Structures are given as structure tokens and as C-alpha cells.
CSV table of C-alpha atoms in Angstrom, one decimal:
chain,number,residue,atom,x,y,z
R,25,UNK,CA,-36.1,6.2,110.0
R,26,UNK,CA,-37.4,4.9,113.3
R,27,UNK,CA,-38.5,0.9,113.9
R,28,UNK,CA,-42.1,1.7,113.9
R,29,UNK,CA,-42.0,3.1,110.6
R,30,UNK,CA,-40.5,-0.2,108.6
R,31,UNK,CA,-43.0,-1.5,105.9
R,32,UNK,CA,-40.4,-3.7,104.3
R,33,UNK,CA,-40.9,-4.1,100.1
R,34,UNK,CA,-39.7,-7.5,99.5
R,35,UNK,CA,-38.2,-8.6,96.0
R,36,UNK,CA,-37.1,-12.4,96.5
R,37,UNK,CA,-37.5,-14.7,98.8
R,38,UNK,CA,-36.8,-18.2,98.3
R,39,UNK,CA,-35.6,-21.3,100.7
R,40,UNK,CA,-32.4,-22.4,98.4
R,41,UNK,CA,-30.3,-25.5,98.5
R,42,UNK,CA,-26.5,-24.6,97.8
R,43,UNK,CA,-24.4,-27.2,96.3
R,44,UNK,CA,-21.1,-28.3,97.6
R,45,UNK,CA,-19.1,-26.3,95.0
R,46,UNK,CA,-21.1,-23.5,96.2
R,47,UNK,CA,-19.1,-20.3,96.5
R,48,UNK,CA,-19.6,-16.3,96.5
R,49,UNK,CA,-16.6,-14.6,97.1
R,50,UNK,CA,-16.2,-10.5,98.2
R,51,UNK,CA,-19.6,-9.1,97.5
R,52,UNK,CA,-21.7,-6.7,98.2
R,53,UNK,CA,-25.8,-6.8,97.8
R,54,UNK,CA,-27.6,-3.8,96.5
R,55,UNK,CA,-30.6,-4.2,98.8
R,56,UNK,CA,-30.5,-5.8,102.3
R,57,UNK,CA,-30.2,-9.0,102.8
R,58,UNK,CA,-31.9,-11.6,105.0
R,59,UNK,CA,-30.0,-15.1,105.6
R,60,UNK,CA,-31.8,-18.1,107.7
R,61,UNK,CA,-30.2,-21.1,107.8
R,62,UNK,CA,-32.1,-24.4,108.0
R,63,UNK,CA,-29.3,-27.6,107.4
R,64,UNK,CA,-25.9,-28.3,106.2
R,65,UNK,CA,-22.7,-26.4,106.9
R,66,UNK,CA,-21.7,-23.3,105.5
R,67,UNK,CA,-18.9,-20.8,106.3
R,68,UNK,CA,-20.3,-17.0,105.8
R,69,UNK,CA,-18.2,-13.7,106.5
R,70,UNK,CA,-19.7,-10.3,106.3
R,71,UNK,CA,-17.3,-7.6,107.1
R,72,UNK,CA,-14.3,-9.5,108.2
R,73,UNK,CA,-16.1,-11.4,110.5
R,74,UNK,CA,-16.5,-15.3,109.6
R,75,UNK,CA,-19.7,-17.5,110.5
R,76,UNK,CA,-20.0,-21.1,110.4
R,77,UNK,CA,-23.8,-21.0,110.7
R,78,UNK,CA,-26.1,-23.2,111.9
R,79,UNK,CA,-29.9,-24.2,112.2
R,80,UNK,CA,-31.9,-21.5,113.7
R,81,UNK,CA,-29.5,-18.9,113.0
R,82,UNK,CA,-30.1,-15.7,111.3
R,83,UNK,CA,-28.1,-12.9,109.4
R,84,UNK,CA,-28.8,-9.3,108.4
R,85,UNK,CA,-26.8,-6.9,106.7
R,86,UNK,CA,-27.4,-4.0,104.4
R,87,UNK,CA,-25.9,-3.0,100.8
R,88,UNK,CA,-23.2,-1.4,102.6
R,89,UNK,CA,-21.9,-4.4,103.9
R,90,UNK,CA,-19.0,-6.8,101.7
R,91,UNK,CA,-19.6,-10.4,102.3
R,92,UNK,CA,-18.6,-14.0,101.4
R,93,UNK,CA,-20.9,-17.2,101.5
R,94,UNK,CA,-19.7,-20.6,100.3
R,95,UNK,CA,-20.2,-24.7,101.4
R,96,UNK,CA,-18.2,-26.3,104.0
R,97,UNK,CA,-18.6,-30.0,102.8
R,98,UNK,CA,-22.1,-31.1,101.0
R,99,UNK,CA,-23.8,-27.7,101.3
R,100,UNK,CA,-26.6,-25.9,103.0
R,101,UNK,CA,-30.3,-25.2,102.6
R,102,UNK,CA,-31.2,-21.5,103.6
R,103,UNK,CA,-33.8,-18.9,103.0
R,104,UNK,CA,-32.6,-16.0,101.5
R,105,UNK,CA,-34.4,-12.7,101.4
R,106,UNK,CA,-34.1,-9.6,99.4
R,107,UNK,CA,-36.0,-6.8,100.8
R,108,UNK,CA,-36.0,-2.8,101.4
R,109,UNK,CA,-37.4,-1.2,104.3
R,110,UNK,CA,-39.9,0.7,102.5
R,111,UNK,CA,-41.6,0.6,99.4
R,112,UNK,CA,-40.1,3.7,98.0
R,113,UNK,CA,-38.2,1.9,95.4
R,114,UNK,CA,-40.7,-0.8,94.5
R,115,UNK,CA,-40.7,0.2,91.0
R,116,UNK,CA,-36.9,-1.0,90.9
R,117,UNK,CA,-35.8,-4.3,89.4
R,118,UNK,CA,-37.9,-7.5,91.2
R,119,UNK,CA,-34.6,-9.5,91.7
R,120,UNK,CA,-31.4,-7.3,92.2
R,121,UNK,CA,-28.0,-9.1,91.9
R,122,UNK,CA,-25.3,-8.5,93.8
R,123,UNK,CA,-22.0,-7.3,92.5
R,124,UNK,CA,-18.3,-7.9,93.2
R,125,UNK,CA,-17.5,-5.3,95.9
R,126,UNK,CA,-15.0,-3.7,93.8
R,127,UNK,CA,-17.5,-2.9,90.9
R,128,UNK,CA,-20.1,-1.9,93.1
R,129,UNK,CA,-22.3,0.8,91.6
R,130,UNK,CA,-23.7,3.2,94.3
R,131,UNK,CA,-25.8,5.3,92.3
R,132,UNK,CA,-27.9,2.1,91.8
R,133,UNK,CA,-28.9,1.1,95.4
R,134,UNK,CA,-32.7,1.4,95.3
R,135,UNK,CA,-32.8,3.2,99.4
R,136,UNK,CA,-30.3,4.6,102.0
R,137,UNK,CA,-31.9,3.5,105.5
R,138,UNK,CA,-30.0,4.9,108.8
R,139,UNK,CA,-32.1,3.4,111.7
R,140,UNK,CA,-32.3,6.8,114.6
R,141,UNK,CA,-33.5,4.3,117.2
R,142,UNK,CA,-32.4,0.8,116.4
R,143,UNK,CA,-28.6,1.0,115.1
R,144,UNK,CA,-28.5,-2.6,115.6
R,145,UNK,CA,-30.2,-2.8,111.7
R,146,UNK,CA,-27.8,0.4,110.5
R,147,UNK,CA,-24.6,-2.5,110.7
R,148,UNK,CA,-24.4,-6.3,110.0
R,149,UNK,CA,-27.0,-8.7,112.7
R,150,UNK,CA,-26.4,-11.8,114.1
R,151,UNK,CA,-29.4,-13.3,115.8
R,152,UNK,CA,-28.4,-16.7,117.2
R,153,UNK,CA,-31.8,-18.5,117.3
R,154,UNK,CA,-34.8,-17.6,115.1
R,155,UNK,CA,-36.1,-21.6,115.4
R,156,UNK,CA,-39.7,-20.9,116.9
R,157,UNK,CA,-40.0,-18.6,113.6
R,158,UNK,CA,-39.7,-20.7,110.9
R,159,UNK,CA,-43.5,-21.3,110.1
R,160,UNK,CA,-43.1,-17.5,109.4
R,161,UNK,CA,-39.8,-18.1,107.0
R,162,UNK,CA,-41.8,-20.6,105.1
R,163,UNK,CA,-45.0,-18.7,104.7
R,164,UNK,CA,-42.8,-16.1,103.5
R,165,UNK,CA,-41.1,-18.0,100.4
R,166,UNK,CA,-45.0,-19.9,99.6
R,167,UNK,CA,-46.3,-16.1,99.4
R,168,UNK,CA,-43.7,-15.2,97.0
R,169,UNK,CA,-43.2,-18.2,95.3
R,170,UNK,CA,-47.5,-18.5,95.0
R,171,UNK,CA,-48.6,-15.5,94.9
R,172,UNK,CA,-51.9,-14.2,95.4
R,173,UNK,CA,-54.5,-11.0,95.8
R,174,UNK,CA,-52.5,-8.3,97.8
R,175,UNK,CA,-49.6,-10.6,97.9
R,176,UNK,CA,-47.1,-7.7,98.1
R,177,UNK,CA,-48.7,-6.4,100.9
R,178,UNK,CA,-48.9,-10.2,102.5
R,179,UNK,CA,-45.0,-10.5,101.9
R,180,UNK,CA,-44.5,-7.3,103.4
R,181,UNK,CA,-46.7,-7.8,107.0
R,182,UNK,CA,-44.5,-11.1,107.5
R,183,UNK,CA,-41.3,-9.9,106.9
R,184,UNK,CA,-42.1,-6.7,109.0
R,185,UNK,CA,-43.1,-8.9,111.7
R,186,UNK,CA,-39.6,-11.3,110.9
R,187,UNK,CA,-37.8,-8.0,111.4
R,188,UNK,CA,-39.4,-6.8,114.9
R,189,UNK,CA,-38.8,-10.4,116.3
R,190,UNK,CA,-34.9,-10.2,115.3
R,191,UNK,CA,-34.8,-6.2,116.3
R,192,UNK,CA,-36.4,-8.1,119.7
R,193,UNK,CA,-34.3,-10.6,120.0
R,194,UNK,CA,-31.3,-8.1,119.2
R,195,UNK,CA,-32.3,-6.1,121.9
R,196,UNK,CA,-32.7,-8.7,124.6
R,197,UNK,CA,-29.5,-10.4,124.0
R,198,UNK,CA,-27.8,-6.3,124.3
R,199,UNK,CA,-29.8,-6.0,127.7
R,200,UNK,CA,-29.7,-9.5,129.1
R,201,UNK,CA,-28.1,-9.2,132.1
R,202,UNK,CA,-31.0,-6.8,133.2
R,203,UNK,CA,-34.0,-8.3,131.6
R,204,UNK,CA,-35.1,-10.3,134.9
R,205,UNK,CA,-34.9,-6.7,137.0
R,206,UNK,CA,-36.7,-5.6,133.7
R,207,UNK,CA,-39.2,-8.2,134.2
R,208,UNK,CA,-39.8,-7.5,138.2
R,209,UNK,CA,-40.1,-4.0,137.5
R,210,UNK,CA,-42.8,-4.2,134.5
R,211,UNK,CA,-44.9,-6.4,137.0
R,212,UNK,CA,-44.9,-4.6,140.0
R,213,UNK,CA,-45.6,-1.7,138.2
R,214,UNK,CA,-48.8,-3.4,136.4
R,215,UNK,CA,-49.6,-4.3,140.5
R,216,UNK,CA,-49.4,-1.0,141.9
R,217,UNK,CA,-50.3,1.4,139.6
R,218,UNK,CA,-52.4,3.5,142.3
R,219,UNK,CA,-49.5,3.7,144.2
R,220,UNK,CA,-46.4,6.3,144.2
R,221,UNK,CA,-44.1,4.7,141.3
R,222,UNK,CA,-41.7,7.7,141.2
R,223,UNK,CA,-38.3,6.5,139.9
R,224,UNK,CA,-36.9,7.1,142.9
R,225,UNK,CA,-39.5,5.0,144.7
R,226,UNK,CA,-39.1,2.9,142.0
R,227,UNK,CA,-35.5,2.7,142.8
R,228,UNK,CA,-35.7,2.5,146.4
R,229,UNK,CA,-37.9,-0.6,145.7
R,230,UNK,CA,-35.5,-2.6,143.9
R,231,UNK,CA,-32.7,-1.5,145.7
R,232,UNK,CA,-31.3,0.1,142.2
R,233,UNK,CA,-30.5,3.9,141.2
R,234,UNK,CA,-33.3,4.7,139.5
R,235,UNK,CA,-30.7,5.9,136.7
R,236,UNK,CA,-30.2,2.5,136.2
R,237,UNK,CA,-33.5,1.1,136.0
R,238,UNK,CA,-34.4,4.1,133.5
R,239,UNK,CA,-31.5,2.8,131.1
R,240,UNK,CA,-32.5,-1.0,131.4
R,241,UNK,CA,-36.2,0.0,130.9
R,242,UNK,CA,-35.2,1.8,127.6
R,243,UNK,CA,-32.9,-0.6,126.0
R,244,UNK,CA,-35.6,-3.7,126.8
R,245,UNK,CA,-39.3,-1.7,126.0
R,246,UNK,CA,-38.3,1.1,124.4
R,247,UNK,CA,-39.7,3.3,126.7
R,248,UNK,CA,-38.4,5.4,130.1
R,249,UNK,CA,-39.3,3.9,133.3
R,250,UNK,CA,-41.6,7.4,133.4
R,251,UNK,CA,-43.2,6.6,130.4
R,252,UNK,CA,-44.1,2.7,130.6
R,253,UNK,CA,-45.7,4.1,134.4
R,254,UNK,CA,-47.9,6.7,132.6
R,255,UNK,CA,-48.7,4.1,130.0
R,256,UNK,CA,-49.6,1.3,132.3
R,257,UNK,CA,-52.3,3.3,134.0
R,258,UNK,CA,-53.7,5.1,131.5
R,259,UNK,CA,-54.4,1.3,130.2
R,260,UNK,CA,-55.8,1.0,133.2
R,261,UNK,CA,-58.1,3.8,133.0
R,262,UNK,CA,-59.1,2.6,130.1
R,263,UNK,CA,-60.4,-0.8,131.1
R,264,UNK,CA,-62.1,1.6,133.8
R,265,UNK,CA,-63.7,3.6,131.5
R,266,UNK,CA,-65.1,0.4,130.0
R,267,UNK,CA,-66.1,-1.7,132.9
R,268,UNK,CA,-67.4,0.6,135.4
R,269,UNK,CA,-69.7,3.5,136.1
R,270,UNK,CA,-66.8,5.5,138.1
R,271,UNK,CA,-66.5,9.3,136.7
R,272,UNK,CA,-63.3,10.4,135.3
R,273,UNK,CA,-62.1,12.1,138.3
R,274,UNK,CA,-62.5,9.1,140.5
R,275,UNK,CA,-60.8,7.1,138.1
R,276,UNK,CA,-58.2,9.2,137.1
R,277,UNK,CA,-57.5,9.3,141.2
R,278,UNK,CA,-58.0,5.5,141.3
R,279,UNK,CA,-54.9,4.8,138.7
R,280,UNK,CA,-52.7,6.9,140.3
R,281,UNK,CA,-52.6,10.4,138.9
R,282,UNK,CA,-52.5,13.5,141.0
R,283,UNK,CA,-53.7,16.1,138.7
R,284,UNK,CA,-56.9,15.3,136.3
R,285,UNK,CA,-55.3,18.0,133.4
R,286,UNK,CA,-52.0,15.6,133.6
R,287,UNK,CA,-54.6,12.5,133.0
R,288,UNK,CA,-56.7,13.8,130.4
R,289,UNK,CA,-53.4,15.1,128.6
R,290,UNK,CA,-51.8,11.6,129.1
R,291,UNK,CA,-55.0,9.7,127.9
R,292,UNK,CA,-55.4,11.9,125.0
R,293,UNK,CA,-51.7,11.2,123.8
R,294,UNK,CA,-52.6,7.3,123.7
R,295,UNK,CA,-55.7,7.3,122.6
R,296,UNK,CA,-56.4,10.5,120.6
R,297,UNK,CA,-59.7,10.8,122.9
R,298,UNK,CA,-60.2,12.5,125.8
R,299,UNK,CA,-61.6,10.5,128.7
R,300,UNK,CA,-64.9,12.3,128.2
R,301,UNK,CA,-64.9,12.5,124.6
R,302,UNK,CA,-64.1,8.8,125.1
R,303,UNK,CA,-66.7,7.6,127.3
């Protein structure tokens, strides 16, 4: 499965306030699981590795996972989420409970997920602050907990959008000592699309092997530094196509393409249109 493809089906989600005797010892859930943590103080382990969470924080983990949550002194308010990445199984069970790790039955896990482009969501997640998304955590549990026409659909457009901020996040944090070059680079691209924006000149510009810049490019958009170039100016062309009079060739020459075949193919991939067609 690829990150573009999630349409998350979820089954619970609720904003919970765990007692002081709270305590859930070795287990493992059989559909992923979604932890925010909003107050109080907690200590949370998920594969050998302990948490003492705090506000703003955020945990993913999937049905593979064992874990342990319980209070640390008078408790913790979180929103917990049960969810799949698809709606494949969404005939299963509304609320799935989890099971002592040791009497874990395989054959009922509703989906088996292995993430080709994002292994960040194939193993437990850690995203340190999630604050400026809570409006989104609570609109989640008043759609479930009030639910209304299309709700399942509602419920699954916010949590698909909670799970592209945290696979976001995820990725800035693994490519943070190169998002400012990342940052430079996008920009002067987006200023001199007409220009020659090779890798290598690319490189020679920023004073980096233009291996480099291709690897931080990736791990920050996504994309190779090759691609996010052809993809900036055939936006460009695009706003050209819809501002001005200029024929294609002209403006196919204006964003920086040397052959009109490589510009109508390249437009085409985007848009499904050739320029023509388009126009």
C-alpha cells in the first residue's frame, strides 16, 4: 500500500479520562491504534520502549505491536482511536478489543497493511507535537460520538488528513537537518523555472552534490529533485495556459522545456490533458 492510497475506516474514537488505578498491562490491539494525549501523566510502552507522555503528543502503532498503558499519579485524559487503513474490513466488529499478547488471535485481525513508501506507519510512531491539531482530534470524537448523514465517510476524511499531518511531521523530523536546503531549493526553483535547473546546476548552485539534494528532496516532498522541476513548470504552464494568449510552443519554451513532445508528455501525466486538448 502506498500513502496516497489510505482511506482509513474508523471504528471508535473517543477522548477518555483514565482513572488513577488505570492499568493495561502486555497487549496487543487487533486494529491500529491512535493515542493523543491531552492532560495528566501517564507512563505508555509499546515494544519495549517506555513513554511518559505528554500534551501534544501522539502515538501510532499497528496490531503487530505489544503494548502497556497505565496512570502515573491521578490519571490522563486522551483520545483514543481505532481505525484501519481501508475500508476493506468495515463489515467487522464496530469496537474491537484488544487481547493479552499471549492469547492473541491472528486469524482475527480485520487487515494486514505494509506501507511500500512510508515505513514509518509499517512500525510503532512517535510524533512529539500534534498541538495545532487538536480542533481536528475533537471533531473527530463529536463525529463519532454524534453521528450524522455520511458520517463514516466524515470520520474517515479527518482521520486521513490526522494521518498525512503525523506521516508529515514524521518525515520532517527524519529529514530535519536538510529541510532549510530543502526549503532554498523548492524556492529558487519556483523562481527560475525558465532557467537550466539540471541537478547538476542545481548542485553547483547550492554548493551541494546534486546526489545529495536528490536524497533530501525525496525524503522531504516525496518527489526527486527531477521530478518536483518538471512539476513546477508544468504548473506554470498551466497558469499560462489560463492567463495568456501565448501558443503552446511559446509557452512550453517560456517554462523551460527544450523539446515540445517532452512538454506535452509531461503536462499530460499531470493533468490527463494535453496542452491543446486543454486549452
Amino acid at each position: 500500500m502506498k500513502l496516497d492510497d489510505i482511506k482509513p475506516y474508523v471504528r471508535y474514537a473517543k477522548i477518555l479520562r483514565m482513572g488513577a488505578d488505570y492499568s493495561s498491562v502486555n497487549m496487543r490491539a487487533y486494529d491500529n491504534r491512535l493515542l493523543y494525549f491531552f492532560s495528566g501523566n501517564a507512563r505508555l510502552e509499546i515494544d519495549g520502549t517506555v513513554y511518559n507522555p505528554e500534551r501534544g503528543q501522539c502515538f501510532l502503532w499497528t496490531p503487530d505491536s505489544v503494548y502497556s498503558l497505565s496512570a502515573d499519579g491521578d490519571g490522563f485524559t486522551v483520545l483514543v482511536v481505532n481505525y484501519d487503513y481501508t475500508f476493506a474490513a468495515r463489515n467487522v466488529s464496530l469496537c474491537l478489543p484488544p487481547a493479552p499478547a499471549g492469547m492473541f488471535d491472528e486469524s482475527k485481525r480485520p487487515e494486514k497493511i505494509c506501507f511500500s513508501d512510508f515505513n514509518e506507519f509499517n512500525a510503532p510512531l512517535f510524533i512529539k507535537d500534534m498541538h495545532n491539531n487538536e480542533y481536528d482530534f475533537h471533531c473527530l470524537e463529536n463525529e463519532f460520538i454524534s453521528p450524522q448523514r455520511n458520517y463514516a465517510a466524515m470520520l474517515s476524511a479527518i482521520m486521513q488528513k490526522i494521518l498525512l499531518v503525523c506521516a508529515r511531521q514524521a518525515g520532517t523530523r527524519a529529514s530535519a537537518g536538510s529541510s532549510c536546503l530543502v526549503l532554498s531549493v523548492i524556492e529558487y526553483i519556483h523562481e527560475n523555472y525558465a532557467n537550466d535547473l539540471s541537478n547538476a546546476a542545481i548542485g553547483q548552485q547550492f554548493n551541494y552534490h546534486p546526489n545529495y539534494i536528490n536524497r533530501c528532496m525525496l525524503a522531504s516532498t516525496g518527489q526527486s529533485l527531477h521530478q518536483y522541476v518538471v512539476n513546477a513548470r508544468v504548473l506554470k504552464a498551466l497558469e499560462l495556459l489560463q492567463t495568456t494568449d501565448l501558443s503552446v510552443t511559446e509557452i512550453s519554451r517560456a517554462v523551460g522545456f527544450k523539446s515540445i513532445k517532452h512538454f506535452s508528455q509531461s503536462f499530460k501525466r499531470c493533468y490527463n490533458y494535453s496542452p491543446t486538448h486543454f486549452r
